[in-house]
Short mmCIF file of C-alpha atoms in Angstrom, two decimals:
data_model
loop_
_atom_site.label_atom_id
_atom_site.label_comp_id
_atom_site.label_asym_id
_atom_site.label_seq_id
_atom_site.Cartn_x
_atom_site.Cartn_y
_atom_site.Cartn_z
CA UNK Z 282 83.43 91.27 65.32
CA UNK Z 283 85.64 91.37 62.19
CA UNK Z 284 89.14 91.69 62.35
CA UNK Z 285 89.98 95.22 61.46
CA UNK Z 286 88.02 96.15 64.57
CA UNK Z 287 90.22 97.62 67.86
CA UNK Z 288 90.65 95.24 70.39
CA UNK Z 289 90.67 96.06 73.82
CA UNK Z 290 94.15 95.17 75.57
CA UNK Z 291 93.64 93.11 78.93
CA UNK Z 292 95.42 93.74 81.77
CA UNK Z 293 95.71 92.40 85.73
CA UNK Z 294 97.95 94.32 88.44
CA UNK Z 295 99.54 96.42 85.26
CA UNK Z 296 100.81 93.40 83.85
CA UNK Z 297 99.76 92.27 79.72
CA UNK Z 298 97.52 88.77 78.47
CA UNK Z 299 99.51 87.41 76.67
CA UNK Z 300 96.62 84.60 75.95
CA UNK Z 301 95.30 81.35 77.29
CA UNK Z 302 96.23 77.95 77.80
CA UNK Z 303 94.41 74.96 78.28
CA UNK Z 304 94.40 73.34 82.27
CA UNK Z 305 96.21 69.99 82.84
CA UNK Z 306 94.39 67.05 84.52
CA UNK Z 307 95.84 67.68 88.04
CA UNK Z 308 95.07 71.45 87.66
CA UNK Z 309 91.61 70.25 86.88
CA UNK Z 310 91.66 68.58 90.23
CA UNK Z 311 92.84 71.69 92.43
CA UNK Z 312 90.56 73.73 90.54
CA UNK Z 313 87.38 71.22 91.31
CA UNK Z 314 88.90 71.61 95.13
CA UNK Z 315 88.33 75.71 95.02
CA UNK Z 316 85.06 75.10 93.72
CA UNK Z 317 84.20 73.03 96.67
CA UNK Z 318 85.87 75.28 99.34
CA UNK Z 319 83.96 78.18 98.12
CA UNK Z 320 80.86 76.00 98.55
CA UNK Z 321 81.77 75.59 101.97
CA UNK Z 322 81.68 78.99 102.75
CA UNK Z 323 78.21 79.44 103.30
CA UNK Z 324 78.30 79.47 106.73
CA UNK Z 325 79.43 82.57 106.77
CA UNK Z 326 76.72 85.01 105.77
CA UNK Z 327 74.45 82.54 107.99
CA UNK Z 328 76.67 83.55 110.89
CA UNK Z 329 76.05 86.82 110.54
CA UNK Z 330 72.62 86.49 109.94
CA UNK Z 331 72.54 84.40 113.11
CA UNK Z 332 74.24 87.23 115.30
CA UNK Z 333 71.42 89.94 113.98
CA UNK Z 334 68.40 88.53 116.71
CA UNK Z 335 71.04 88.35 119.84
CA UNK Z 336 72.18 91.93 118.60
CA UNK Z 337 68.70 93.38 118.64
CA UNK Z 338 67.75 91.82 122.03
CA UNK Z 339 70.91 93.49 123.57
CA UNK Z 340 69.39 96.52 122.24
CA UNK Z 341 65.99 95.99 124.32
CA UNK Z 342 68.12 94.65 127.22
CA UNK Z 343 69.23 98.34 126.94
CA UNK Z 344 66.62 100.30 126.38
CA UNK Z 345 64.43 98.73 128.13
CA UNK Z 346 60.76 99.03 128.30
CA UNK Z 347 59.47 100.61 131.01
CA UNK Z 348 59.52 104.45 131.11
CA UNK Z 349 61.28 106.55 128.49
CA UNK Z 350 64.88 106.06 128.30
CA UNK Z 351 66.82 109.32 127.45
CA UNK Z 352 70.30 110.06 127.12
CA UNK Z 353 73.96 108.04 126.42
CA UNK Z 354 71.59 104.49 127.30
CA UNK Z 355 69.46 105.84 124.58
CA UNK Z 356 71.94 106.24 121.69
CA UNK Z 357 73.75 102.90 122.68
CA UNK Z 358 70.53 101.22 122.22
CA UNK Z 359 69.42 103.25 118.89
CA UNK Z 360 73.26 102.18 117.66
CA UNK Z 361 72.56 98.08 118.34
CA UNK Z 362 69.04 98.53 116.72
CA UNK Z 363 70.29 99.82 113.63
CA UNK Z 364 73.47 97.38 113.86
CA UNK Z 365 71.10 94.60 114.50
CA UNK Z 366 68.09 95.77 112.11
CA UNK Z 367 69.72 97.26 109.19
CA UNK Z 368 73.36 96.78 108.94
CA UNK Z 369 74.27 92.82 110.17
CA UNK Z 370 71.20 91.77 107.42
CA UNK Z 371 73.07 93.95 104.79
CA UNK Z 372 76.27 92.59 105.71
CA UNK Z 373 74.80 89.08 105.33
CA UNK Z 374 73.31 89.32 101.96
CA UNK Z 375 76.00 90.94 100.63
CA UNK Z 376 78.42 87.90 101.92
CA UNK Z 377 76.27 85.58 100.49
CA UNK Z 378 75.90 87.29 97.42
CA UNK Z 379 79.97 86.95 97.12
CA UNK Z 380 79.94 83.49 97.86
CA UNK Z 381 77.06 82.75 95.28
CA UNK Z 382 79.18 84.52 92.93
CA UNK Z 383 82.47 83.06 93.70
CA UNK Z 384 80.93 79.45 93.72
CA UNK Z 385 79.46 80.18 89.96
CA UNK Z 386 82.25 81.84 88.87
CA UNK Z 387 84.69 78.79 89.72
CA UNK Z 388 82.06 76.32 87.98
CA UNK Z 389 82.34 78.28 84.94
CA UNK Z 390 86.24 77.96 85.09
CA UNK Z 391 85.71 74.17 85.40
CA UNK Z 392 83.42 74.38 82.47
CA UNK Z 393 86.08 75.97 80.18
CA UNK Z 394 89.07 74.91 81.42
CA UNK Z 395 91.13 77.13 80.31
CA UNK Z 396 93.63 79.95 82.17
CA UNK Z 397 94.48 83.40 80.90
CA UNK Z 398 98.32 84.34 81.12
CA UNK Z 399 99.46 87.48 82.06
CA UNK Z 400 103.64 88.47 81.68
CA UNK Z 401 104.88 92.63 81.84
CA UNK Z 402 105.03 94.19 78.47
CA UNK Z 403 109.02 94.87 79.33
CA UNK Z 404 110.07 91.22 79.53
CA UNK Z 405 107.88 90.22 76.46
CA UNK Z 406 110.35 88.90 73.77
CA UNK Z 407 113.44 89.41 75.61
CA UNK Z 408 113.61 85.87 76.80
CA UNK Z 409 115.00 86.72 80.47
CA UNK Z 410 112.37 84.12 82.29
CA UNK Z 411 113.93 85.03 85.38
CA UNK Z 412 113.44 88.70 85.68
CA UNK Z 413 110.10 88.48 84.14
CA UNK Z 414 106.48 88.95 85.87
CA UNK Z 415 103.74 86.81 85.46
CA UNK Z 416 100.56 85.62 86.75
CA UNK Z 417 98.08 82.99 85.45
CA UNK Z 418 94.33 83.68 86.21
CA UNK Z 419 91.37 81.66 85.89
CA UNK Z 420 89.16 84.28 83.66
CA UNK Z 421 85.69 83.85 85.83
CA UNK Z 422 86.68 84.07 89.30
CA UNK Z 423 89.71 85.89 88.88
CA UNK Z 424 91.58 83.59 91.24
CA UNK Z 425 95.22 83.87 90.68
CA UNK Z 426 96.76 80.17 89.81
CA UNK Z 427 100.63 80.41 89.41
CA UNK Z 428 102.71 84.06 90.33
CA UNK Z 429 105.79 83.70 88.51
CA UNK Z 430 105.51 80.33 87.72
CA UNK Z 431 105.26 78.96 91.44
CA UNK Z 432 101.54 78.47 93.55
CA UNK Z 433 101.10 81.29 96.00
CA UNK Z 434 100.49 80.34 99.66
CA UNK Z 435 97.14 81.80 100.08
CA UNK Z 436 93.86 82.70 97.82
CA UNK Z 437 94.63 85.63 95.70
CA UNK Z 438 91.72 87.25 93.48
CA UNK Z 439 92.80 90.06 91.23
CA UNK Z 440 90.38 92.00 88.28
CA UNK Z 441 91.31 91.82 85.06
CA UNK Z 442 90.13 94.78 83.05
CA UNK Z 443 90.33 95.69 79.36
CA UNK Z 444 91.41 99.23 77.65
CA UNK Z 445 92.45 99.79 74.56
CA UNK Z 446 95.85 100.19 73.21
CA UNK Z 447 97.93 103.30 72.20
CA UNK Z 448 98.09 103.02 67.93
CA UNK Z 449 101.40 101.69 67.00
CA UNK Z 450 102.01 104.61 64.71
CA UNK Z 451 100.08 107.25 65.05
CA UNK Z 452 101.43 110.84 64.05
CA UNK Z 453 102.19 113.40 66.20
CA UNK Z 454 101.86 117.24 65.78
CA UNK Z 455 103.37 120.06 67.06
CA UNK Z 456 101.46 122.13 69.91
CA UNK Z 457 99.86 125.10 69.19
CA UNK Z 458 101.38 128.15 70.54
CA UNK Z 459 99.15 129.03 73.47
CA UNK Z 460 99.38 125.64 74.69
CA UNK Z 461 102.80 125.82 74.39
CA UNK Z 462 103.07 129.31 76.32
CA UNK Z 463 100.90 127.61 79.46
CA UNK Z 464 103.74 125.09 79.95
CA UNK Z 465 106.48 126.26 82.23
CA UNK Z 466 109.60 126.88 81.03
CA UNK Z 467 111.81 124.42 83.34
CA UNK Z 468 109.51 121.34 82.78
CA UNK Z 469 109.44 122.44 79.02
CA UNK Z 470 113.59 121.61 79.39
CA UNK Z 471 112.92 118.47 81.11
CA UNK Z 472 110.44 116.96 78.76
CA UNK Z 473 109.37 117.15 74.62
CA UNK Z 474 106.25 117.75 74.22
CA UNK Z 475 103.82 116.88 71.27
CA UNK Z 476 100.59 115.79 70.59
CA UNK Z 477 98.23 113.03 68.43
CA UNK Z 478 94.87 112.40 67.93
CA UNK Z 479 92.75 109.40 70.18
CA UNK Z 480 91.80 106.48 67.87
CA UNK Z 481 87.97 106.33 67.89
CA UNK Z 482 88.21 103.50 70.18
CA UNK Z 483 89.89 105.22 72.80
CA UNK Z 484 87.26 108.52 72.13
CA UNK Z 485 84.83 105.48 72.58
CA UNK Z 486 86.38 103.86 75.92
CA UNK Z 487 86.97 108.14 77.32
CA UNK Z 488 83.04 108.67 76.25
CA UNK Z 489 82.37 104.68 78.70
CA UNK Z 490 84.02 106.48 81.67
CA UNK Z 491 82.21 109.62 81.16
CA UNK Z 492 79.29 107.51 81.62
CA UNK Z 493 79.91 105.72 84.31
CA UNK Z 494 80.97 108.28 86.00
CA UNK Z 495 77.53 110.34 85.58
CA UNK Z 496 75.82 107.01 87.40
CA UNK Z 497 75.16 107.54 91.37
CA UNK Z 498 76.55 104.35 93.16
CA UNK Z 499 73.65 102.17 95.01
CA UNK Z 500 74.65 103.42 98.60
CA UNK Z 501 74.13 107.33 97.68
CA UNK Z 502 70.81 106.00 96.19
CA UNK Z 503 70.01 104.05 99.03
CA UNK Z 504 71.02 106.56 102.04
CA UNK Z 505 69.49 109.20 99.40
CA UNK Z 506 66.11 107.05 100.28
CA UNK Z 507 66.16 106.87 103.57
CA UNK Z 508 67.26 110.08 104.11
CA UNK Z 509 63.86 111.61 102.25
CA UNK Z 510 61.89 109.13 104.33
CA UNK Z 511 63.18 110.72 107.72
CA UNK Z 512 62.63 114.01 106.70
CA UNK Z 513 58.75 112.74 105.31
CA UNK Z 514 58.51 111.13 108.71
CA UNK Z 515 59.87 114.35 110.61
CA UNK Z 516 57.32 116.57 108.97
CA UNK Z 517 54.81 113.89 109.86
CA UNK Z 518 55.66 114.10 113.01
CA UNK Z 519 55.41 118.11 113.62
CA UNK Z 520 51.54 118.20 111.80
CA UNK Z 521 50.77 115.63 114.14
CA UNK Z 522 52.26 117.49 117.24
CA UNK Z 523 54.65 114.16 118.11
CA UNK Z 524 57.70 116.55 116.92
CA UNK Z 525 59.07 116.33 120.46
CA UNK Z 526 59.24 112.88 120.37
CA UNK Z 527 60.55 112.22 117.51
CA UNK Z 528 63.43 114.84 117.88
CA UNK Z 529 64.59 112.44 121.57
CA UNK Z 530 64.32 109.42 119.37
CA UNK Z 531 65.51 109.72 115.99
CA UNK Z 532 67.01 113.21 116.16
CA UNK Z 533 70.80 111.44 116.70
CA UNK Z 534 70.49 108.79 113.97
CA UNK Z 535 68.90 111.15 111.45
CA UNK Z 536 71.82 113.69 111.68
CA UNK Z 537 74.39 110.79 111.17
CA UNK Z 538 72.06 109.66 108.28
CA UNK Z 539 72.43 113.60 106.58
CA UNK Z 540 76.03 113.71 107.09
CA UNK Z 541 76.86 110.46 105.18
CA UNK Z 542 73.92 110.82 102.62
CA UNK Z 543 75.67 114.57 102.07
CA UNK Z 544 79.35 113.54 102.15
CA UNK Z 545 78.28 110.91 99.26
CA UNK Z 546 76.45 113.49 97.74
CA UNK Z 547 79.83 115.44 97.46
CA UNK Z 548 81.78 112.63 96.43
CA UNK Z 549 79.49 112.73 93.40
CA UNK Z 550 79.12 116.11 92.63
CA UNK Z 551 83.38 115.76 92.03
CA UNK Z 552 82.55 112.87 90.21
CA UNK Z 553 79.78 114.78 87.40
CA UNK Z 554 82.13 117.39 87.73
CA UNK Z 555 85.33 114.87 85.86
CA UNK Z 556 82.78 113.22 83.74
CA UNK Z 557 82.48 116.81 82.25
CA UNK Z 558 85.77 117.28 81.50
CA UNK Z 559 86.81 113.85 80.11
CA UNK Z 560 83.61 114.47 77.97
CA UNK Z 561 85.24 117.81 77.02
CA UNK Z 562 88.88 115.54 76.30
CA UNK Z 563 86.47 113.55 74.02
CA UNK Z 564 84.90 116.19 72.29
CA UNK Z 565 88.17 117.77 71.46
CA UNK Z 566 90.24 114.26 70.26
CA UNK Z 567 93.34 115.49 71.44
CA UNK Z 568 95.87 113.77 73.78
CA UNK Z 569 99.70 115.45 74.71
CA UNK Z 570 102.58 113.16 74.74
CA UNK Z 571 105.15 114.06 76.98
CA UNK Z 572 108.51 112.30 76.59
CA UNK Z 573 111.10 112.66 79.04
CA UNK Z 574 114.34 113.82 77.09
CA UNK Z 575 116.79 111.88 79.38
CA UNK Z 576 115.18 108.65 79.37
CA UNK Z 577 112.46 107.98 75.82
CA UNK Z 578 110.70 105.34 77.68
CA UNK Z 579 109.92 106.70 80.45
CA UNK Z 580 106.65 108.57 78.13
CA UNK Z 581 103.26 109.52 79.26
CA UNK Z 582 100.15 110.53 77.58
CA UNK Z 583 97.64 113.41 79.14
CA UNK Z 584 93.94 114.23 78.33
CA UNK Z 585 94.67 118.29 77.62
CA UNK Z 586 91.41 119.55 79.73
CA UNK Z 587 91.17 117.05 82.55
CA UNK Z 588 95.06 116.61 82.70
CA UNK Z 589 94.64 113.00 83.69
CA UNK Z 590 97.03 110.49 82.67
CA UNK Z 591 96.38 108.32 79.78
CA UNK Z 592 98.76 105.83 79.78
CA UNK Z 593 102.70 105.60 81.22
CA UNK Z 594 104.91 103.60 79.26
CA UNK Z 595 102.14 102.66 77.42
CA UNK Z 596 100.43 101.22 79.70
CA UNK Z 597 97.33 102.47 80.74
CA UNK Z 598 96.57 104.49 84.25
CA UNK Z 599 95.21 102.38 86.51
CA UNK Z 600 91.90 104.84 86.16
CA UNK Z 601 90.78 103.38 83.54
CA UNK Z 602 90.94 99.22 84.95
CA UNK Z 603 87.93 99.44 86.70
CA UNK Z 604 85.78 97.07 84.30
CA UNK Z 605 84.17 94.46 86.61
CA UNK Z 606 84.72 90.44 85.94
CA UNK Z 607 81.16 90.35 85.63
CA UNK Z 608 80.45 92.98 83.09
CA UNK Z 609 83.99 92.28 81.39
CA UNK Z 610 82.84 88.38 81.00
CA UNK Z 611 79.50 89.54 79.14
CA UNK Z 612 81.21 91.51 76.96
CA UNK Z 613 83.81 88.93 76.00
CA UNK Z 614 80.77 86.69 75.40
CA UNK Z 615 78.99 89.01 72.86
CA UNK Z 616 82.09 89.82 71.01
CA UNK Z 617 82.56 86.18 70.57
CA UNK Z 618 78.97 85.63 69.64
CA UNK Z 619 79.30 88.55 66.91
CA UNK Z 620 82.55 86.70 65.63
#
């Protein structure tokens, strides 16, 4: 990356890096100490794996398995089946995929040795230590070290996301009049309102969360799945002439299965539906500043189609801090590769 390229600002809880620091010897030490409680951990998801058998025998201890068991005993025992077959297994993989992660992480903090600083972009250069915020964060695991310059009492993670900076000095132009007309005339009173064009890296960062907001998350995929495969198995069932017993069986489970697959399908449908209109913001280049005219600094920016903040204070909405550690630590690895 050369140097005239845009970099990415990086923020944690709406506070500013400010850079990093190397770790002293006996922060060395109570880092090596997290690494080794996170180890210890793994007896966690193996709990839960442990609880899945004794979980799916209370299911038969329900259900029994003599004649046909209808009714309230019937759902009870469907419900610790699935809890037992399905969810408990999920819930344990997933666990141990954290503490995998966590473990890894906290090695590759050891490795570098290092800690990113964070301060709020108010108390930068005004020397007032004690009104200022701060945090230090290891940069893998996200595992807050110091909060204000003292150890917190308990394990704090936090995500540190990157988003690219408002221009310094960019120019600003006057509305045009029909965008001017739309705006009432009492918040026109209250507020100045103007507007500049998005740098391409911020058209570039708008077109990132168009796109990940046009991906379907895993669990609509996954309930998507197994919703298809009920309804394959239901039709199965009718050419067959088993219909009936299907319906006493799965009819319950397969209706709470629709609703959730259908409420995520919803959830996503919203979702395509503000990927279209920050790809509209895009297209356009466009962003409004609005500047309160009793207070200057108390100035937003707003994407003119979605109407979504852009940044307050100039600081960015918390909408756009949802880069992951892991995708955000890949990408700081390229760009240093390409430097």
């Amino acid at each position: 990356m050369t140097a005239s390229d845009p970099q990415p600002a990086r923020w944690c809880q709406g506070l500013k890096s400010t850079g990093f620091r190397d770790l002293l010897p006996e922060e060395t030490d109570r880092l090596r100490g997290e690494a080794k409680l996170a180890l210890l951990r793994f007896w966690q998801p193996a709990a839960i794996a442990a609880a899945s058998p004794s979980v799916l025998y209370l299911s038969y201890l329900i259900t029994g398995d003599g004649p046909e068991t209808l009714g309230p005993r019937l759902i009870i025992g469907l419900a610790f089946l699935f809890v037992g077959l399905m969810v408990l297994p999920a819930l344990s993989l997933l666990k141990l995929r954290d503490v995998i992660s966590l473990w890894k992480a906290l090695r590759f903090d050891l490795k570098d040795r290092r800690i990113e600083c964070f301060s709020s972009p108010k108390s930068l250069g005004e020397g007032d230590a004690e009104a200022s915020e701060s945090l230090e964060v290891f940069p893998h695991s996200g595992m807050v070290f110091l909060v204000n310059g003292n150890q917190p009492s308990q394990r704090i993670f936090v995500n540190v996301c990157a988003a690219i900076a408002p221009p310094e000095h960019a120019s600003q132009y006057a509305l045009p009049k029909e965008l001017t007309a739309s705006i009432p005339n009492d918040v026109r009173e209250q507020a100045s309102f103007e507007r500049r064009r998005l740098s391409p890296a911020e058209i570039e960062e708008l077109t990132q969360h168009v796109r990940r907001l046009r991906r379907p998350s895993g669990a609509l995929i996954g309930f998507g799945i197994w919703c298809g495969m009920g309804l394959i198995a239901a039709f199965l069932s009718y050419l067959h002439g088993d219909f009936t017993d299907w319906r006493q069986k799965y009819l319950i489970p397969f209706l709470g299965l629709t609703a959730l697959t259908t409420w995520l399908s919803v959830q996503y449908a919203r979702m395509l539906l503000t990927s279209r209109k920050f790809a509209q913001d895009a297209a356009s280049g466009w962003i409004l500043v609005v500047e309160q005219k009793d207070d200057a600094q108390a100035g937003r920016e707003v994407l003119p189609i979605s109407n979504a903040v852009w940044s307050t204070e100039k600081k960015p909405s918390e909408w756009r801090l949802v880069q992951g550690r892991r995708k955000r630590q890949r990408h700081k690895r390229t760009e240093e590769g390409r430097e």
